[in-house]
C-alpha positions as a Markdown table, in Angstrom:
| # | Residue | x | y | z |
|---|---|---|---|---|
| 1 | Met | 32.7 | -30.0 | 43.4 |
| 2 | Pro | 33.6 | -26.3 | 43.1 |
| 3 | Leu | 32.9 | -24.5 | 39.8 |
| 4 | Val | 35.9 | -23.5 | 37.8 |
| 5 | Glu | 36.2 | -19.7 | 37.7 |
| 6 | Ile | 35.8 | -18.3 | 34.2 |
| 7 | Glu | 37.4 | -15.0 | 33.4 |
| 8 | Pro | 34.7 | -12.6 | 32.0 |
| 9 | Val | 35.3 | -11.3 | 28.5 |
| 10 | Ser | 34.7 | -7.6 | 28.2 |
| 11 | Arg | 36.2 | -6.8 | 24.8 |
| 12 | Gln | 35.2 | -7.8 | 21.3 |
| 13 | Ser | 37.5 | -10.1 | 19.4 |
| 14 | Thr | 39.4 | -8.7 | 16.4 |
| 15 | Ala | 37.1 | -10.7 | 14.1 |
| 16 | Glu | 34.0 | -9.2 | 15.8 |
| 17 | Val | 35.4 | -5.7 | 15.3 |
| 18 | Ile | 36.2 | -6.3 | 11.7 |
| 19 | Ala | 32.7 | -7.9 | 11.1 |
| 20 | Asp | 31.1 | -4.8 | 12.6 |
| 21 | Arg | 33.1 | -2.5 | 10.4 |
| 22 | Leu | 32.3 | -4.6 | 7.3 |
| 23 | Arg | 28.6 | -4.5 | 8.1 |
| 24 | Glu | 28.7 | -0.8 | 8.5 |
| 25 | Ala | 30.6 | -0.4 | 5.2 |
| 26 | Ile | 28.1 | -2.6 | 3.3 |
| 27 | Met | 25.2 | -0.7 | 4.9 |
| 28 | Arg | 26.7 | 2.6 | 3.9 |
| 29 | Gly | 27.4 | 1.5 | 0.4 |
| 30 | Ser | 31.2 | 1.7 | 0.7 |
| 31 | Phe | 31.0 | -1.8 | -0.8 |
| 32 | Ala | 28.5 | -2.0 | -3.6 |
| 33 | Pro | 26.3 | -5.0 | -4.4 |
| 34 | Gly | 28.4 | -7.5 | -6.3 |
| 35 | Asp | 31.7 | -6.2 | -5.1 |
| 36 | Gln | 34.3 | -8.8 | -4.4 |
| 37 | Leu | 36.0 | -8.6 | -1.0 |
| 38 | Gly | 39.7 | -9.7 | -1.0 |
| 39 | Glu | 41.0 | -11.3 | 2.1 |
| 40 | Ala | 44.6 | -10.0 | 1.6 |
| 41 | Asp | 43.5 | -6.5 | 0.8 |
| 42 | Leu | 41.2 | -6.3 | 3.8 |
| 43 | Ala | 43.9 | -7.7 | 6.1 |
| 44 | Ala | 46.3 | -4.9 | 4.9 |
| 45 | Arg | 43.6 | -2.2 | 5.3 |
| 46 | Phe | 42.8 | -3.4 | 8.9 |
| 47 | Asp | 46.5 | -4.0 | 9.6 |
| 48 | Val | 45.8 | -7.5 | 10.9 |
| 49 | Ser | 46.6 | -11.1 | 9.8 |
| 50 | Arg | 44.3 | -12.9 | 7.4 |
| 51 | Gly | 42.8 | -15.1 | 10.1 |
| 52 | Pro | 40.5 | -12.5 | 11.8 |
| 53 | Val | 39.4 | -11.2 | 8.4 |
| 54 | Arg | 38.5 | -14.7 | 7.2 |
| 55 | Glu | 36.5 | -15.3 | 10.3 |
| 56 | Ala | 34.7 | -11.9 | 10.0 |
| 57 | Met | 33.9 | -12.6 | 6.4 |
| 58 | Gln | 32.5 | -16.0 | 7.2 |
| 59 | Arg | 30.3 | -14.5 | 9.8 |
| 60 | Leu | 28.8 | -12.1 | 7.2 |
| 61 | Val | 28.4 | -15.0 | 4.8 |
| 62 | Ser | 26.3 | -16.9 | 7.5 |
| 63 | Glu | 24.3 | -13.7 | 8.1 |
| 64 | Gly | 23.5 | -13.5 | 4.3 |
| 65 | Leu | 25.3 | -10.1 | 3.7 |
| 66 | Leu | 28.1 | -11.8 | 1.7 |
| 67 | His | 28.0 | -14.9 | -0.4 |
| 68 | Ser | 30.8 | -17.3 | -1.4 |
| 69 | Ile | 31.3 | -18.5 | -5.0 |
| 70 | Arg | 33.5 | -21.6 | -5.2 |
| 71 | His | 36.9 | -20.9 | -6.9 |
| 72 | Arg | 36.0 | -17.3 | -7.3 |
| 73 | Gly | 35.8 | -15.6 | -3.9 |
| 74 | Ile | 33.4 | -13.8 | -1.6 |
| 75 | Phe | 31.0 | -11.1 | -2.8 |
| 76 | Val | 28.6 | -8.5 | -1.4 |
| 77 | Ile | 25.0 | -9.8 | -2.1 |
| 78 | Asp | 23.1 | -8.2 | -4.9 |
| 79 | Leu | 19.5 | -7.8 | -3.9 |
| 80 | Thr | 16.9 | -8.6 | -6.5 |
| 81 | Ile | 13.3 | -7.4 | -6.2 |
| 82 | Asp | 12.3 | -10.9 | -5.0 |
| 83 | Asp | 14.9 | -10.4 | -2.2 |
| 84 | Val | 13.5 | -7.0 | -1.4 |
| 85 | Val | 10.0 | -8.4 | -1.1 |
| 86 | Asp | 11.3 | -11.2 | 1.1 |
| 87 | Ile | 13.2 | -8.8 | 3.4 |
| 88 | Tyr | 10.1 | -6.7 | 4.0 |
| 89 | Gln | 7.9 | -9.7 | 4.5 |
| 90 | Ala | 10.4 | -10.9 | 7.2 |
| 91 | Arg | 10.5 | -7.5 | 8.7 |
| 92 | Thr | 6.8 | -7.3 | 8.8 |
| 93 | Ala | 6.7 | -10.6 | 10.7 |
| 94 | Ile | 9.4 | -9.5 | 13.2 |
| 95 | Glu | 8.4 | -5.9 | 13.7 |
| 96 | Gly | 4.7 | -7.0 | 13.8 |
| 97 | Gly | 5.6 | -9.5 | 16.5 |
| 98 | Ala | 7.5 | -6.8 | 18.4 |
| 99 | Leu | 4.5 | -4.5 | 18.0 |
| 100 | Glu | 2.2 | -7.1 | 19.6 |
| 101 | Leu | 4.5 | -7.3 | 22.6 |
| 102 | Ile | 4.6 | -3.5 | 22.8 |
| 103 | Leu | 0.8 | -3.2 | 22.7 |
| 104 | Asp | 0.6 | -5.7 | 25.6 |
| 105 | Gly | 1.8 | -3.3 | 28.2 |
| 106 | Arg | 4.9 | -1.6 | 26.8 |
| 107 | Arg | 3.4 | 1.3 | 24.9 |
| 108 | Glu | 4.8 | 4.0 | 27.1 |
| 109 | Ile | 8.2 | 2.5 | 26.8 |
| 110 | Ala | 8.1 | 2.4 | 23.0 |
| 111 | Tyr | 6.6 | 5.9 | 22.7 |
| 112 | Ala | 9.5 | 7.3 | 24.7 |
| 113 | Ala | 12.1 | 5.2 | 22.9 |
| 114 | Leu | 10.9 | 6.3 | 19.5 |
| 115 | Gly | 11.0 | 10.0 | 20.3 |
| 116 | Glu | 14.6 | 10.8 | 19.5 |
| 117 | Ser | 14.6 | 9.1 | 16.1 |
| 118 | Val | 11.4 | 10.9 | 15.1 |
| 119 | Thr | 12.8 | 14.2 | 16.1 |
| 120 | Gln | 15.9 | 13.5 | 14.0 |
| 121 | Met | 13.9 | 12.4 | 11.0 |
| 122 | Cys | 11.8 | 15.7 | 11.1 |
| 123 | Ala | 15.0 | 17.8 | 11.4 |
| 124 | Ala | 16.7 | 15.9 | 8.5 |
| 125 | Ala | 13.6 | 16.3 | 6.4 |
| 126 | Glu | 13.4 | 20.0 | 7.0 |
| 127 | Ile | 16.9 | 20.6 | 5.6 |
| 128 | Gly | 16.7 | 18.0 | 2.9 |
| 129 | Asp | 19.2 | 15.6 | 4.4 |
| 130 | Ala | 18.3 | 12.2 | 2.9 |
| 131 | Ala | 21.2 | 10.4 | 4.4 |
| 132 | Gly | 20.4 | 11.7 | 7.9 |
| 133 | Leu | 16.8 | 10.8 | 7.5 |
| 134 | Ser | 17.9 | 7.2 | 6.6 |
| 135 | Asp | 20.0 | 7.0 | 9.7 |
| 136 | Ala | 17.1 | 8.1 | 11.8 |
| 137 | Asp | 14.7 | 5.8 | 10.0 |
| 138 | Gln | 16.9 | 2.8 | 10.9 |
| 139 | Ala | 17.2 | 4.0 | 14.5 |
| 140 | Phe | 13.4 | 4.2 | 14.7 |
| 141 | His | 13.0 | 0.6 | 13.7 |
| 142 | Val | 15.8 | -0.6 | 15.9 |
| 143 | Ala | 14.1 | 1.2 | 18.8 |
| 144 | Leu | 10.8 | -0.3 | 17.9 |
| 145 | Val | 12.0 | -3.9 | 18.1 |
| 146 | Asp | 14.2 | -3.2 | 21.1 |
| 147 | Ser | 11.1 | -1.8 | 22.9 |
| 148 | Ala | 9.5 | -5.2 | 22.8 |
| 149 | Gly | 12.0 | -6.5 | 25.3 |
| 150 | Ser | 12.9 | -9.6 | 23.3 |
| 151 | Pro | 16.6 | -10.1 | 22.6 |
| 152 | Arg | 15.9 | -12.7 | 20.0 |
| 153 | Leu | 13.6 | -10.5 | 18.0 |
| 154 | Ala | 16.3 | -7.8 | 18.2 |
| 155 | Arg | 18.9 | -10.2 | 16.9 |
| 156 | Ala | 16.7 | -11.4 | 14.1 |
| 157 | Ala | 16.0 | -7.8 | 13.0 |
| 158 | Arg | 19.6 | -6.7 | 12.8 |
| 159 | Thr | 20.6 | -8.3 | 9.5 |
| 160 | Leu | 17.3 | -7.4 | 7.9 |
| 161 | Leu | 17.7 | -3.8 | 8.8 |
| 162 | Ile | 21.2 | -3.8 | 7.2 |
| 163 | Glu | 19.8 | -5.3 | 4.0 |
| 164 | Thr | 17.0 | -2.7 | 4.1 |
| 165 | Arg | 19.6 | 0.0 | 4.2 |
| 166 | Met | 21.1 | -1.4 | 1.1 |
| 167 | Cys | 17.8 | -0.9 | -0.6 |
| 168 | Leu | 17.2 | 2.7 | 0.6 |
| 169 | Gly | 19.1 | 4.4 | -2.3 |
| 170 | Ala | 16.4 | 3.2 | -4.6 |
| 171 | Leu | 13.7 | 4.3 | -2.2 |
| 172 | Gln | 15.1 | 7.8 | -1.9 |
| 173 | Thr | 15.1 | 8.1 | -5.7 |
| 174 | Thr | 11.4 | 7.2 | -6.0 |
| 175 | Asn | 10.2 | 8.9 | -2.9 |
| 176 | Pro | 12.1 | 12.3 | -2.6 |
| 177 | Asp | 9.5 | 13.8 | -0.3 |
| 178 | Leu | 11.4 | 13.5 | 2.9 |
| 179 | Thr | 8.7 | 15.3 | 4.8 |
| 180 | Glu | 6.2 | 12.6 | 4.0 |
| 181 | Gln | 8.6 | 9.9 | 5.1 |
| 182 | Ala | 9.1 | 11.7 | 8.4 |
| 183 | Arg | 5.4 | 12.2 | 8.8 |
| 184 | Glu | 4.7 | 8.5 | 8.4 |
| 185 | His | 6.9 | 7.7 | 11.4 |
| 186 | Val | 5.4 | 10.5 | 13.5 |
| 187 | Glu | 2.0 | 9.0 | 12.9 |
| 188 | Leu | 3.2 | 5.5 | 13.6 |
| 189 | Arg | 4.8 | 6.6 | 16.9 |
| 190 | Thr | 1.6 | 8.3 | 17.9 |
| 191 | Ala | -0.5 | 5.3 | 17.1 |
| 192 | Ile | 1.9 | 3.0 | 19.0 |
| 193 | Gly | 1.8 | 5.3 | 22.0 |
| 194 | Thr | -1.8 | 6.3 | 22.4 |
| 195 | Gly | -3.9 | 5.2 | 19.3 |
| 196 | Pro | -6.1 | 2.2 | 18.7 |
| 197 | Ala | -4.1 | -1.0 | 18.4 |
| 198 | Ala | -5.6 | -1.8 | 15.0 |
| 199 | Arg | -4.4 | 1.6 | 13.6 |
| 200 | Ala | -0.9 | 0.9 | 14.8 |
| 201 | Arg | -0.9 | -2.5 | 13.2 |
| 202 | Lys | -2.3 | -1.1 | 9.9 |
| 203 | Leu | 0.3 | 1.8 | 9.8 |
| 204 | Leu | 3.2 | -0.6 | 10.2 |
| 205 | Ile | 2.0 | -2.9 | 7.5 |
| 206 | Asp | 1.2 | -0.1 | 5.1 |
| 207 | His | 4.7 | 1.4 | 5.8 |
| 208 | Met | 6.4 | -1.9 | 4.8 |
| 209 | Gln | 4.2 | -2.4 | 1.7 |
| 210 | Asp | 4.7 | 1.2 | 0.5 |
| 211 | Ala | 8.5 | 0.7 | 0.7 |
| 212 | Val | 8.3 | -2.4 | -1.4 |
| 213 | Arg | 6.1 | -0.7 | -4.0 |
| 214 | Ala | 8.5 | 2.3 | -4.2 |
| 215 | Ile | 11.6 | 0.1 | -4.7 |
| 216 | Ala | 9.9 | -2.1 | -7.2 |
| 217 | Ala | 8.8 | 0.9 | -9.2 |
| 218 | Asp | 12.3 | 2.3 | -9.2 |
| 219 | Arg | 13.8 | -1.0 | -10.3 |
| 220 | Thr | 11.3 | -1.2 | -13.2 |
| 221 | Ser | 12.1 | 2.3 | -14.2 |
| 222 | Gln | 15.9 | 1.7 | -14.1 |
| 223 | Thr | 15.4 | -1.4 | -16.2 |
| 224 | Ala | 13.4 | 0.5 | -18.8 |
| 225 | Val | 16.0 | 3.3 | -19.0 |
| 226 | Ser | 18.8 | 0.7 | -19.4 |
| 227 | Ala | 16.9 | -1.1 | -22.2 |
| 228 | Glu | 16.2 | 2.2 | -24.0 |
| 229 | Ala | 19.9 | 3.2 | -23.7 |
| 230 | Arg | 21.0 | -0.1 | -25.3 |
| 231 | Val | 18.5 | 0.3 | -28.1 |
| 232 | Ser | 19.7 | 3.9 | -28.8 |
| 233 | Thr | 23.3 | 2.7 | -29.1 |
């Protein structure tokens, strides 16, 4: 029995395009944690019907970037310190798994793939461009996971990297030394390319743990300042 011909789909659906733009807006901070997203408002802004917007928002709910509250609406997630710890633990597992695949015969591929983002990080650090450094930081970790050659790991990493970007404002506040951030990635790339495997593993784990400590310290500091302000008033 002949197979039925299926027309290939080469374009994204409207809902996929909207979901991509909403992810980007959340990652960039255009929608702040806790913001409510209105279906009608977004439909007007995208100049589409409500259907694709509803579908796009449900995709982001399933990804964990939005959450739905019954009878109230859909909101951008507000990450607690426990969420931050969980994000970085999950990233350590995923990127650690990617690293093991890289160390098993894909080191040259990864070293080459990480080159552009490291160059961009160093250039951004030199001129004090924190936003540019954050862009390059994310590109570094995307390239790291992609270099493992596992589409499933790459998919698993995507939402975690967006959630990480939502945390980076705090990280930049507590770690203003952009040169140090760039240097860490230079060292990690070198270790992945030519260094002992144990050093590459340690640098990746240390990088994740340092980020959690920095964000936790910032949250504690912000809480203390808020409490002091309330007392003074």
